[in-house]
Amino acid sequence: MVMDKAGNEVGTMAHWKEYGDSLVPPILQTALTCFVENGYHGTTTRQLAAAAGLSVPGLYHHFASKQAMLVSLMEIAMADLYRRSMAALEEAGESVEARFRSIIECFVLFHAYRGELAFISASEIRALEPEARARHIASRDRQQRVLEEIVEEGVRVGYFRTESPRDASRAVITMCTGVSQWYRPGGQLSPAVLAEEYVLLTQRALGREGSQSA
């Protein structure tokens, strides 16, 4: 289950690889579309209300401000990604290889299937007010640490050969999150095939030579 800022259920997760309908409630979905098209600062509250088929007072009945809508979108994104990450690692077990493959697949699938949500979560951090920004960065850092710990363990056991595991982990995360900037459904690669390719690419980036597709 994923909750919004007000504590309301906004979606459930059957399996970490499965993506159904959008997690985002209709009013927030219109805000998400506006933010993607025009940017947060380029979108007015009046535009958000019109897109949702509401008056401005009607919009304020649901959300206190434009900022509250952005915060809710980012919280939904980070909660969904983290829950999927934890489910992926639980399924993977103790093997470093299996854990790494699963977390990379999880990152790539999320940024392919939830591209707009992921894009806004990364691109509009500076638009957050200080308290909300601090919370978001803490969530982002927690997510990043999940991968860093796997890579550090991989180096300890000789699975990876990078001499800079922390920097290499950041590079890998940048590769995965970048998917939301360019991937579009219906392209040459499905999200599943793309995730498999990224597993191989990131393994090699971390010094795992001779990586083969499973």
Short mmCIF file of C-alpha atoms in Angstrom, two decimals:
data_model
loop_
_atom_site.label_atom_id
_atom_site.label_comp_id
_atom_site.label_asym_id
_atom_site.label_seq_id
_atom_site.Cartn_x
_atom_site.Cartn_y
_atom_site.Cartn_z
CA MET A 1 0.00 0.00 0.00
CA VAL A 2 1.20 3.52 -0.81
CA MET A 3 -0.15 6.52 1.08
CA ASP A 4 -0.41 10.17 0.15
CA LYS A 5 0.56 13.12 2.37
CA ALA A 6 -2.83 13.06 4.11
CA GLY A 7 -2.52 9.38 4.93
CA ASN A 8 -4.94 8.16 2.27
CA GLU A 9 -4.29 4.98 0.33
CA VAL A 10 -3.34 5.82 -3.24
CA GLY A 11 -2.32 2.44 -4.56
CA THR A 12 -1.27 -1.11 -3.85
CA MET A 13 1.66 -3.12 -5.09
CA ALA A 14 0.99 -6.70 -6.19
CA HIS A 15 4.63 -7.45 -7.07
CA TRP A 16 7.63 -5.17 -7.38
CA LYS A 17 7.93 -5.84 -11.12
CA GLU A 18 4.25 -5.27 -11.85
CA TYR A 19 2.87 -1.85 -12.79
CA GLY A 20 -0.81 -1.28 -13.24
CA ASP A 21 -2.70 1.98 -13.30
CA SER A 22 -1.17 5.19 -12.01
CA LEU A 23 -0.77 5.50 -8.26
CA VAL A 24 -1.64 9.16 -8.50
CA PRO A 25 -5.22 10.31 -7.77
CA PRO A 26 -6.93 12.20 -10.63
CA ILE A 27 -6.40 15.73 -9.29
CA LEU A 28 -2.73 15.06 -8.66
CA GLN A 29 -2.43 13.42 -12.06
CA THR A 30 -3.53 16.65 -13.73
CA ALA A 31 -0.96 18.52 -11.64
CA LEU A 32 1.72 16.03 -12.64
CA THR A 33 0.90 16.52 -16.32
CA CYS A 34 1.04 20.31 -15.93
CA PHE A 35 4.34 20.21 -14.06
CA VAL A 36 5.90 17.96 -16.70
CA GLU A 37 4.69 20.17 -19.55
CA ASN A 38 5.31 23.61 -18.03
CA GLY A 39 7.53 23.10 -15.00
CA TYR A 40 6.48 23.78 -11.43
CA HIS A 41 7.16 27.51 -11.56
CA GLY A 42 5.61 27.76 -15.02
CA THR A 43 2.30 26.35 -13.77
CA THR A 44 -0.22 28.56 -11.98
CA THR A 45 -2.79 27.46 -9.44
CA ARG A 46 -5.48 28.67 -11.83
CA GLN A 47 -4.09 26.37 -14.54
CA LEU A 48 -4.08 23.45 -12.12
CA ALA A 49 -7.68 24.10 -11.15
CA ALA A 50 -8.81 24.40 -14.77
CA ALA A 51 -7.00 21.18 -15.74
CA ALA A 52 -8.77 19.37 -12.90
CA GLY A 53 -12.15 20.83 -13.82
CA LEU A 54 -12.37 22.76 -10.57
CA SER A 55 -12.50 26.33 -9.38
CA VAL A 56 -9.48 27.61 -7.47
CA PRO A 57 -11.41 27.39 -4.15
CA GLY A 58 -12.46 23.89 -5.16
CA LEU A 59 -8.84 22.92 -5.69
CA TYR A 60 -7.92 24.34 -2.31
CA HIS A 61 -10.55 22.07 -0.77
CA HIS A 62 -8.33 19.13 -1.76
CA PHE A 63 -4.86 20.66 -1.46
CA ALA A 64 -3.77 23.68 0.53
CA SER A 65 -1.43 24.95 -2.18
CA LYS A 66 0.45 24.20 -5.37
CA GLN A 67 3.41 23.33 -3.15
CA ALA A 68 1.32 20.74 -1.30
CA MET A 69 0.54 19.07 -4.61
CA LEU A 70 4.21 18.88 -5.57
CA VAL A 71 5.12 17.49 -2.14
CA SER A 72 2.42 14.83 -2.41
CA LEU A 73 3.65 13.75 -5.84
CA MET A 74 7.22 13.44 -4.62
CA GLU A 75 6.20 11.52 -1.50
CA ILE A 76 4.17 9.06 -3.55
CA ALA A 77 7.12 8.54 -5.89
CA MET A 78 9.69 7.92 -3.17
CA ALA A 79 7.38 5.68 -1.14
CA ASP A 80 6.56 3.52 -4.15
CA LEU A 81 10.20 3.16 -5.22
CA TYR A 82 11.39 2.31 -1.72
CA ARG A 83 8.67 -0.30 -1.14
CA ARG A 84 9.46 -1.92 -4.47
CA SER A 85 13.18 -1.88 -3.65
CA MET A 86 12.64 -3.61 -0.32
CA ALA A 87 10.39 -6.21 -1.92
CA ALA A 88 12.95 -6.83 -4.67
CA LEU A 89 15.76 -7.37 -2.15
CA GLU A 90 13.65 -9.62 0.03
CA GLU A 91 12.90 -11.79 -2.99
CA ALA A 92 16.57 -11.80 -4.07
CA GLY A 93 17.89 -13.31 -0.85
CA GLU A 94 21.49 -13.03 0.36
CA SER A 95 23.43 -13.35 -2.92
CA VAL A 96 25.23 -10.13 -3.86
CA GLU A 97 24.70 -10.86 -7.54
CA ALA A 98 20.98 -11.48 -7.11
CA ARG A 99 20.54 -8.41 -4.93
CA PHE A 100 22.38 -6.19 -7.37
CA ARG A 101 20.44 -7.50 -10.36
CA SER A 102 17.15 -7.01 -8.53
CA ILE A 103 17.82 -3.48 -7.36
CA ILE A 104 18.94 -2.35 -10.82
CA GLU A 105 15.90 -3.95 -12.40
CA CYS A 106 13.75 -2.24 -9.80
CA PHE A 107 15.28 1.18 -10.47
CA VAL A 108 14.99 0.90 -14.24
CA LEU A 109 11.45 -0.48 -14.25
CA PHE A 110 10.30 2.29 -11.94
CA HIS A 111 11.87 5.03 -14.03
CA ALA A 112 10.41 3.52 -17.21
CA TYR A 113 6.89 2.84 -15.96
CA ARG A 114 6.60 5.83 -13.63
CA GLY A 115 8.62 8.14 -15.86
CA GLU A 116 6.70 11.37 -15.33
CA LEU A 117 6.50 10.90 -11.58
CA ALA A 118 10.19 10.04 -11.37
CA PHE A 119 11.15 12.95 -13.62
CA ILE A 120 9.35 15.51 -11.47
CA SER A 121 10.78 14.01 -8.30
CA ALA A 122 14.28 14.57 -9.63
CA SER A 123 13.88 17.80 -11.56
CA GLU A 124 11.82 19.89 -9.15
CA ILE A 125 13.74 19.40 -5.91
CA ARG A 126 14.76 23.06 -5.92
CA ALA A 127 11.09 24.06 -6.05
CA LEU A 128 10.43 22.46 -2.67
CA GLU A 129 10.27 24.62 0.42
CA PRO A 130 13.12 23.99 2.89
CA GLU A 131 11.39 21.52 5.21
CA ALA A 132 9.92 19.49 2.36
CA ARG A 133 13.23 19.59 0.50
CA ALA A 134 15.06 18.21 3.52
CA ARG A 135 12.57 15.34 3.82
CA HIS A 136 12.82 14.55 0.14
CA ILE A 137 16.62 14.56 0.15
CA ALA A 138 16.58 12.24 3.17
CA SER A 139 14.32 9.84 1.26
CA ARG A 140 16.56 10.07 -1.78
CA ASP A 141 19.67 9.42 0.29
CA ARG A 142 18.01 6.41 1.96
CA GLN A 143 17.24 5.00 -1.46
CA GLN A 144 20.76 5.65 -2.69
CA ARG A 145 22.22 3.97 0.36
CA VAL A 146 20.41 0.74 -0.55
CA LEU A 147 22.52 0.44 -3.70
CA GLU A 148 25.72 1.66 -2.05
CA GLU A 149 25.55 -1.09 0.56
CA ILE A 150 25.14 -3.75 -2.12
CA VAL A 151 28.05 -2.39 -4.13
CA GLU A 152 30.27 -2.14 -1.03
CA GLU A 153 29.47 -5.74 -0.16
CA GLY A 154 30.18 -6.73 -3.76
CA VAL A 155 33.62 -5.15 -3.52
CA ARG A 156 34.34 -6.89 -0.21
CA VAL A 157 33.55 -10.32 -1.62
CA GLY A 158 35.33 -9.67 -4.92
CA TYR A 159 32.24 -9.58 -7.11
CA PHE A 160 32.98 -5.98 -8.14
CA ARG A 161 36.42 -4.51 -8.73
CA THR A 162 35.82 -0.79 -8.60
CA GLU A 163 38.24 1.16 -6.41
CA SER A 164 35.64 3.85 -5.70
CA PRO A 165 32.42 2.07 -4.72
CA ARG A 166 30.65 5.18 -3.42
CA ASP A 167 31.35 7.23 -6.56
CA ALA A 168 30.59 4.26 -8.80
CA SER A 169 27.28 3.75 -7.02
CA ARG A 170 26.31 7.35 -7.68
CA ALA A 171 27.19 6.94 -11.34
CA VAL A 172 25.03 3.82 -11.56
CA ILE A 173 22.10 5.59 -9.91
CA THR A 174 22.45 8.47 -12.37
CA MET A 175 22.31 6.00 -15.25
CA CYS A 176 19.13 4.43 -13.91
CA THR A 177 17.30 7.62 -12.96
CA GLY A 178 18.14 9.09 -16.37
CA VAL A 179 15.75 6.58 -17.93
CA SER A 180 12.83 8.81 -16.94
CA GLN A 181 14.20 11.61 -19.11
CA TRP A 182 14.19 9.74 -22.40
CA TYR A 183 12.24 6.48 -22.19
CA ARG A 184 8.80 6.44 -23.80
CA PRO A 185 6.38 3.50 -23.87
CA GLY A 186 6.05 1.77 -27.21
CA GLY A 187 9.68 2.22 -28.16
CA GLN A 188 12.09 -0.38 -29.42
CA LEU A 189 12.79 -1.83 -25.97
CA SER A 190 10.26 -2.94 -23.39
CA PRO A 191 10.95 -1.91 -19.79
CA ALA A 192 11.89 -5.51 -18.96
CA VAL A 193 14.43 -5.75 -21.77
CA LEU A 194 15.80 -2.32 -20.92
CA ALA A 195 16.21 -3.36 -17.28
CA GLU A 196 18.14 -6.45 -18.34
CA GLU A 197 20.46 -4.36 -20.50
CA TYR A 198 21.08 -1.94 -17.65
CA VAL A 199 22.01 -4.81 -15.35
CA LEU A 200 24.82 -5.72 -17.75
CA LEU A 201 25.87 -2.10 -18.31
CA THR A 202 26.06 -1.33 -14.62
CA GLN A 203 27.87 -4.55 -13.77
CA ARG A 204 30.57 -3.62 -16.25
CA ALA A 205 30.71 -0.06 -14.89
CA LEU A 206 31.51 -1.56 -11.49
CA GLY A 207 34.28 -3.77 -12.83
CA ARG A 208 32.37 -7.00 -13.29
CA GLU A 209 33.92 -8.32 -16.49
CA GLY A 210 32.33 -10.97 -18.68
CA SER A 211 28.79 -10.26 -17.44
CA GLN A 212 26.26 -12.32 -19.32
CA SER A 213 22.52 -12.08 -19.52
CA ALA A 214 20.75 -14.69 -17.40
#
